[in-house]
PDB file of C-alpha atoms in Angstrom:
ATOM      1  CA  GLY A  29     -46.227 -45.639  26.425  1.00  0.00           C
ATOM      2  CA  MET A  30     -48.947 -46.292  23.857  1.00  0.00           C
ATOM      3  CA  LEU A  31     -49.895 -49.579  22.383  1.00  0.00           C
ATOM      4  CA  GLN A  32     -51.654 -50.204  19.167  1.00  0.00           C
ATOM      5  CA  GLY A  33     -55.166 -48.665  19.096  1.00  0.00           C
ATOM      6  CA  ASP A  34     -54.569 -46.688  22.458  1.00  0.00           C
ATOM      7  CA  ALA A  35     -56.262 -43.260  22.727  1.00  0.00           C
ATOM      8  CA  SER A  36     -55.710 -40.665  25.406  1.00  0.00           C
ATOM      9  CA  ASP A  37     -57.738 -37.429  26.050  1.00  0.00           C
ATOM     10  CA  LEU A  38     -56.342 -34.769  28.280  1.00  0.00           C
ATOM     11  CA  PHE A  39     -58.214 -31.677  29.424  1.00  0.00           C
ATOM     12  CA  ILE A  40     -56.467 -28.683  31.065  1.00  0.00           C
ATOM     13  CA  ASN A  41     -58.197 -25.603  32.434  1.00  0.00           C
ATOM     14  CA  VAL A  42     -56.082 -22.783  33.586  1.00  0.00           C
ATOM     15  CA  LYS A  43     -58.099 -20.180  35.592  1.00  0.00           C
ATOM     16  CA  PRO A  44     -57.663 -16.436  35.645  1.00  0.00           C
ATOM     17  CA  SER A  45     -54.344 -15.297  36.998  1.00  0.00           C
ATOM     18  CA  ALA A  46     -53.175 -18.960  37.714  1.00  0.00           C
ATOM     19  CA  ARG A  47     -49.752 -20.414  36.603  1.00  0.00           C
ATOM     20  CA  LEU A  48     -49.551 -24.031  35.367  1.00  0.00           C
ATOM     21  CA  GLY A  49     -46.597 -26.040  34.170  1.00  0.00           C
ATOM     22  CA  VAL A  50     -47.265 -29.412  32.635  1.00  0.00           C
ATOM     23  CA  THR A  51     -44.300 -31.715  31.961  1.00  0.00           C
ATOM     24  CA  THR A  52     -43.856 -35.588  31.694  1.00  0.00           C
ATOM     25  CA  GLN A  53     -41.419 -38.005  33.361  1.00  0.00           C
ATOM     26  CA  GLY A  54     -39.977 -39.315  30.155  1.00  0.00           C
ATOM     27  CA  ALA A  55     -40.478 -39.793  26.530  1.00  0.00           C
ATOM     28  CA  SER A  56     -43.797 -40.885  25.440  1.00  0.00           C
ATOM     29  CA  ARG A  57     -43.074 -44.176  23.503  1.00  0.00           C
ATOM     30  CA  ILE A  58     -45.267 -45.352  20.831  1.00  0.00           C
ATOM     31  CA  TYR A  59     -44.653 -49.032  20.516  1.00  0.00           C
ATOM     32  CA  SER A  60     -44.504 -51.118  17.166  1.00  0.00           C
ATOM     33  CA  GLN A  61     -47.833 -52.229  15.835  1.00  0.00           C
ATOM     34  CA  ARG A  62     -48.705 -55.169  13.803  1.00  0.00           C
ATOM     35  CA  LEU A  63     -51.942 -53.745  12.091  1.00  0.00           C
ATOM     36  CA  PRO A  64     -52.528 -50.233  10.775  1.00  0.00           C
ATOM     37  CA  ASN A  65     -54.204 -49.147  13.891  1.00  0.00           C
ATOM     38  CA  GLU A  66     -52.629 -45.940  14.942  1.00  0.00           C
ATOM     39  CA  CYS A  67     -52.295 -44.450  18.580  1.00  0.00           C
ATOM     40  CA  GLN A  68     -54.016 -41.336  19.264  1.00  0.00           C
ATOM     41  CA  ALA A  69     -53.622 -38.427  21.716  1.00  0.00           C
ATOM     42  CA  ASN A  70     -55.856 -35.418  22.116  1.00  0.00           C
ATOM     43  CA  LEU A  71     -55.483 -32.380  24.283  1.00  0.00           C
ATOM     44  CA  GLN A  72     -57.912 -29.584  24.890  1.00  0.00           C
ATOM     45  CA  ALA A  73     -56.679 -26.659  27.060  1.00  0.00           C
ATOM     46  CA  THR A  74     -58.265 -23.404  28.096  1.00  0.00           C
ATOM     47  CA  VAL A  75     -56.129 -20.595  29.372  1.00  0.00           C
ATOM     48  CA  ASP A  76     -58.015 -17.816  30.940  1.00  0.00           C
ATOM     49  CA  LYS A  77     -57.324 -14.054  31.428  1.00  0.00           C
ATOM     50  CA  GLU A  78     -53.761 -13.237  32.867  1.00  0.00           C
ATOM     51  CA  ALA A  79     -53.054 -16.931  33.260  1.00  0.00           C
ATOM     52  CA  LEU A  80     -49.902 -18.789  32.176  1.00  0.00           C
ATOM     53  CA  LEU A  81     -49.658 -22.267  30.778  1.00  0.00           C
ATOM     54  CA  VAL A  82     -46.264 -23.893  29.975  1.00  0.00           C
ATOM     55  CA  TYR A  83     -46.935 -27.197  28.224  1.00  0.00           C
ATOM     56  CA  ALA A  84     -43.532 -28.947  27.769  1.00  0.00           C
ATOM     57  CA  PRO A  85     -43.701 -32.613  27.667  1.00  0.00           C
ATOM     58  CA  ASP A  86     -40.760 -34.777  26.901  1.00  0.00           C
ATOM     59  CA  PRO A  87     -40.391 -35.941  23.343  1.00  0.00           C
ATOM     60  CA  CYS A  88     -42.489 -38.630  21.575  1.00  0.00           C
ATOM     61  CA  SER A  89     -40.421 -41.447  20.329  1.00  0.00           C
ATOM     62  CA  LEU A  90     -42.054 -43.648  17.814  1.00  0.00           C
ATOM     63  CA  PHE A  91     -40.717 -47.120  17.532  1.00  0.00           C
ATOM     64  CA  ALA A  92     -40.212 -48.967  14.074  1.00  0.00           C
ATOM     65  CA  ALA A  93     -43.550 -49.772  12.450  1.00  0.00           C
ATOM     66  CA  SER A  94     -45.665 -47.458  14.721  1.00  0.00           C
ATOM     67  CA  SER A  95     -48.131 -44.811  13.869  1.00  0.00           C
ATOM     68  CA  PHE A  96     -49.246 -41.931  15.921  1.00  0.00           C
ATOM     69  CA  SER A  97     -51.804 -39.069  15.591  1.00  0.00           C
ATOM     70  CA  GLN A  98     -52.048 -36.109  17.926  1.00  0.00           C
ATOM     71  CA  GLN A  99     -54.546 -33.192  18.084  1.00  0.00           C
ATOM     72  CA  GLN A 100     -53.789 -30.201  20.535  1.00  0.00           C
ATOM     73  CA  ASP A 101     -56.327 -27.446  20.859  1.00  0.00           C
ATOM     74  CA  PHE A 102     -55.771 -24.415  23.015  1.00  0.00           C
ATOM     75  CA  SER A 103     -58.564 -21.867  23.724  1.00  0.00           C
ATOM     76  CA  ILE A 104     -56.627 -18.852  25.082  1.00  0.00           C
ATOM     77  CA  HIS A 105     -57.586 -15.412  26.337  1.00  0.00           C
ATOM     78  CA  PRO A 106     -55.814 -12.431  24.522  1.00  0.00           C
ATOM     79  CA  ASP A 107     -54.384 -11.411  27.908  1.00  0.00           C
ATOM     80  CA  SER A 108     -53.009 -14.863  28.703  1.00  0.00           C
ATOM     81  CA  SER A 109     -49.636 -16.252  28.005  1.00  0.00           C
ATOM     82  CA  VAL A 110     -48.585 -19.773  26.608  1.00  0.00           C
ATOM     83  CA  VAL A 111     -45.380 -21.675  26.040  1.00  0.00           C
ATOM     84  CA  LEU A 112     -46.047 -24.823  23.956  1.00  0.00           C
ATOM     85  CA  VAL A 113     -43.500 -27.373  23.074  1.00  0.00           C
ATOM     86  CA  ASP A 114     -44.202 -30.205  20.757  1.00  0.00           C
ATOM     87  CA  TRP A 115     -41.383 -32.388  19.791  1.00  0.00           C
ATOM     88  CA  PHE A 116     -40.450 -36.073  18.714  1.00  0.00           C
ATOM     89  CA  SER A 117     -37.278 -38.123  18.089  1.00  0.00           C
ATOM     90  CA  SER A 118     -36.244 -39.995  15.209  1.00  0.00           C
ATOM     91  CA  GLY A 119     -36.846 -43.237  17.192  1.00  0.00           C
ATOM     92  CA  ARG A 120     -34.576 -45.569  19.058  1.00  0.00           C
ATOM     93  CA  TYR A 121     -31.590 -44.539  17.266  1.00  0.00           C
ATOM     94  CA  CYS A 122     -29.229 -46.835  19.319  1.00  0.00           C
ATOM     95  CA  ASN A 123     -31.305 -49.870  18.328  1.00  0.00           C
ATOM     96  CA  GLY A 124     -30.962 -48.886  14.486  1.00  0.00           C
ATOM     97  CA  GLU A 125     -34.431 -47.334  14.460  1.00  0.00           C
ATOM     98  CA  HIS A 126     -33.780 -43.969  12.712  1.00  0.00           C
ATOM     99  CA  TRP A 127     -36.906 -42.583  11.257  1.00  0.00           C
ATOM    100  CA  ALA A 128     -38.237 -46.151  11.025  1.00  0.00           C
ATOM    101  CA  PHE A 129     -41.897 -45.476  12.198  1.00  0.00           C
ATOM    102  CA  ASP A 130     -44.785 -45.565   9.684  1.00  0.00           C
ATOM    103  CA  LYS A 131     -46.687 -42.437  10.197  1.00  0.00           C
ATOM    104  CA  LEU A 132     -46.773 -39.275  12.379  1.00  0.00           C
ATOM    105  CA  SER A 133     -49.501 -36.604  12.358  1.00  0.00           C
ATOM    106  CA  SER A 134     -49.551 -33.716  14.888  1.00  0.00           C
ATOM    107  CA  ARG A 135     -51.551 -30.768  14.831  1.00  0.00           C
ATOM    108  CA  THR A 136     -51.688 -27.777  17.380  1.00  0.00           C
ATOM    109  CA  SER A 137     -54.267 -25.005  16.968  1.00  0.00           C
ATOM    110  CA  LEU A 138     -54.800 -21.803  19.031  1.00  0.00           C
ATOM    111  CA  LYS A 139     -58.097 -19.981  19.192  1.00  0.00           C
ATOM    112  CA  TRP A 140     -59.429 -17.057  21.165  1.00  0.00           C
ATOM    113  CA  LEU A 141     -61.294 -17.981  24.289  1.00  0.00           C
ATOM    114  CA  GLY A 142     -65.044 -17.720  23.556  1.00  0.00           C
ATOM    115  CA  GLU A 143     -64.439 -18.072  19.829  1.00  0.00           C
ATOM    116  CA  GLU A 144     -63.955 -21.894  19.637  1.00  0.00           C
ATOM    117  CA  ASP A 145     -66.093 -22.250  16.533  1.00  0.00           C
ATOM    118  CA  SER A 146     -64.019 -19.880  14.442  1.00  0.00           C
ATOM    119  CA  GLN A 147     -60.826 -20.595  12.531  1.00  0.00           C
ATOM    120  CA  PRO A 148     -57.642 -20.861  14.570  1.00  0.00           C
ATOM    121  CA  PHE A 149     -55.260 -17.776  14.576  1.00  0.00           C
ATOM    122  CA  LEU A 150     -52.384 -20.138  14.618  1.00  0.00           C
ATOM    123  CA  GLN A 151     -52.018 -23.733  13.623  1.00  0.00           C
ATOM    124  CA  ASP A 152     -48.904 -25.751  13.354  1.00  0.00           C
ATOM    125  CA  SER A 153     -49.088 -29.022  11.650  1.00  0.00           C
ATOM    126  CA  VAL A 154     -46.613 -31.736  10.972  1.00  0.00           C
ATOM    127  CA  SER A 155     -47.394 -34.896   8.894  1.00  0.00           C
ATOM    128  CA  MET A 156     -44.896 -37.598   8.085  1.00  0.00           C
ATOM    129  CA  ASP A 157     -45.662 -40.739   6.236  1.00  0.00           C
ATOM    130  CA  LEU A 158     -42.516 -42.663   6.147  1.00  0.00           C
ATOM    131  CA  ARG A 159     -44.165 -45.705   4.308  1.00  0.00           C
ATOM    132  CA  ILE A 160     -43.121 -43.993   1.101  1.00  0.00           C
ATOM    133  CA  LYS A 161     -39.862 -45.747   1.553  1.00  0.00           C
ATOM    134  CA  GLN A 162     -41.643 -49.016   1.058  1.00  0.00           C
ATOM    135  CA  THR A 163     -43.095 -48.011  -2.292  1.00  0.00           C
ATOM    136  CA  ASN A 164     -39.679 -46.431  -3.447  1.00  0.00           C
ATOM    137  CA  PRO A 165     -36.876 -48.145  -1.847  1.00  0.00           C
ATOM    138  CA  SER A 166     -34.340 -46.293  -3.837  1.00  0.00           C
ATOM    139  CA  GLU A 167     -35.445 -42.966  -2.097  1.00  0.00           C
ATOM    140  CA  THR A 168     -33.396 -43.158   1.154  1.00  0.00           C
ATOM    141  CA  ASP A 169     -34.577 -39.871   2.580  1.00  0.00           C
ATOM    142  CA  PRO A 170     -37.879 -38.836   1.070  1.00  0.00           C
ATOM    143  CA  LEU A 171     -38.806 -36.226   3.687  1.00  0.00           C
ATOM    144  CA  GLY A 172     -35.228 -34.743   4.162  1.00  0.00           C
ATOM    145  CA  VAL A 173     -34.994 -35.770   7.796  1.00  0.00           C
ATOM    146  CA  TYR A 174     -32.385 -38.523   8.010  1.00  0.00           C
ATOM    147  CA  ASN A 175     -29.538 -36.200   9.089  1.00  0.00           C
ATOM    148  CA  PHE A 176     -31.515 -35.055  12.268  1.00  0.00           C
ATOM    149  CA  HIS A 177     -32.564 -36.855  15.433  1.00  0.00           C
ATOM    150  CA  ALA A 178     -35.431 -34.693  16.563  1.00  0.00           C
ATOM    151  CA  PHE A 179     -38.032 -32.298  15.441  1.00  0.00           C
ATOM    152  CA  ALA A 180     -39.522 -29.599  17.559  1.00  0.00           C
ATOM    153  CA  SER A 181     -41.992 -26.749  17.422  1.00  0.00           C
ATOM    154  CA  LEU A 182     -42.056 -23.999  19.928  1.00  0.00           C
ATOM    155  CA  ILE A 183     -44.794 -21.628  20.278  1.00  0.00           C
ATOM    156  CA  LEU A 184     -44.560 -18.506  22.430  1.00  0.00           C
ATOM    157  CA  TYR A 185     -47.457 -16.194  23.219  1.00  0.00           C
ATOM    158  CA  GLY A 186     -48.214 -13.225  25.550  1.00  0.00           C
ATOM    159  CA  LYS A 187     -46.510 -10.841  27.874  1.00  0.00           C
ATOM    160  CA  GLU A 188     -45.057 -13.555  30.146  1.00  0.00           C
ATOM    161  CA  THR A 189     -42.994 -14.905  27.307  1.00  0.00           C
ATOM    162  CA  GLU A 190     -41.405 -11.596  26.362  1.00  0.00           C
ATOM    163  CA  GLU A 191     -37.987 -12.319  28.071  1.00  0.00           C
ATOM    164  CA  ILE A 192     -37.834 -15.724  26.444  1.00  0.00           C
ATOM    165  CA  LYS A 193     -38.343 -14.150  22.937  1.00  0.00           C
ATOM    166  CA  LYS A 194     -35.373 -11.823  23.542  1.00  0.00           C
TER     167      LYS A 194
END
């Protein structure tokens, strides 16, 4: 799990024709914080020619009054394949913490290998600031998420993902 102010950096390099699967042992827990000092996670991955990366961690679970920011940057060769899963839960639902965190920001960008200074050809961003409920208590579901228990993004690219897409 991550505590207030924690930051992590992960670097992945998948060499030509290699296959790599990255998972986790359980949900990433973002613990409650007393000060507005968010946790941060950064991932930089390179996927070379004819390589495959499956990045499928367990969901991120933000506890009440927590904040989390995540940036995931992938530089991929046009002849590579990637399966990327980014997901988070509504919190500790059984403890009454249903969308009770303060803030979540997640951005995933894909760029062509060798063109890292250019604009991404794909970018997926999620930003949720649930502190809005504090300024307008009559608004019970300002972001339209209350009926759901998780949010997920799935990105599939390359010939190795063709069967999954079907």
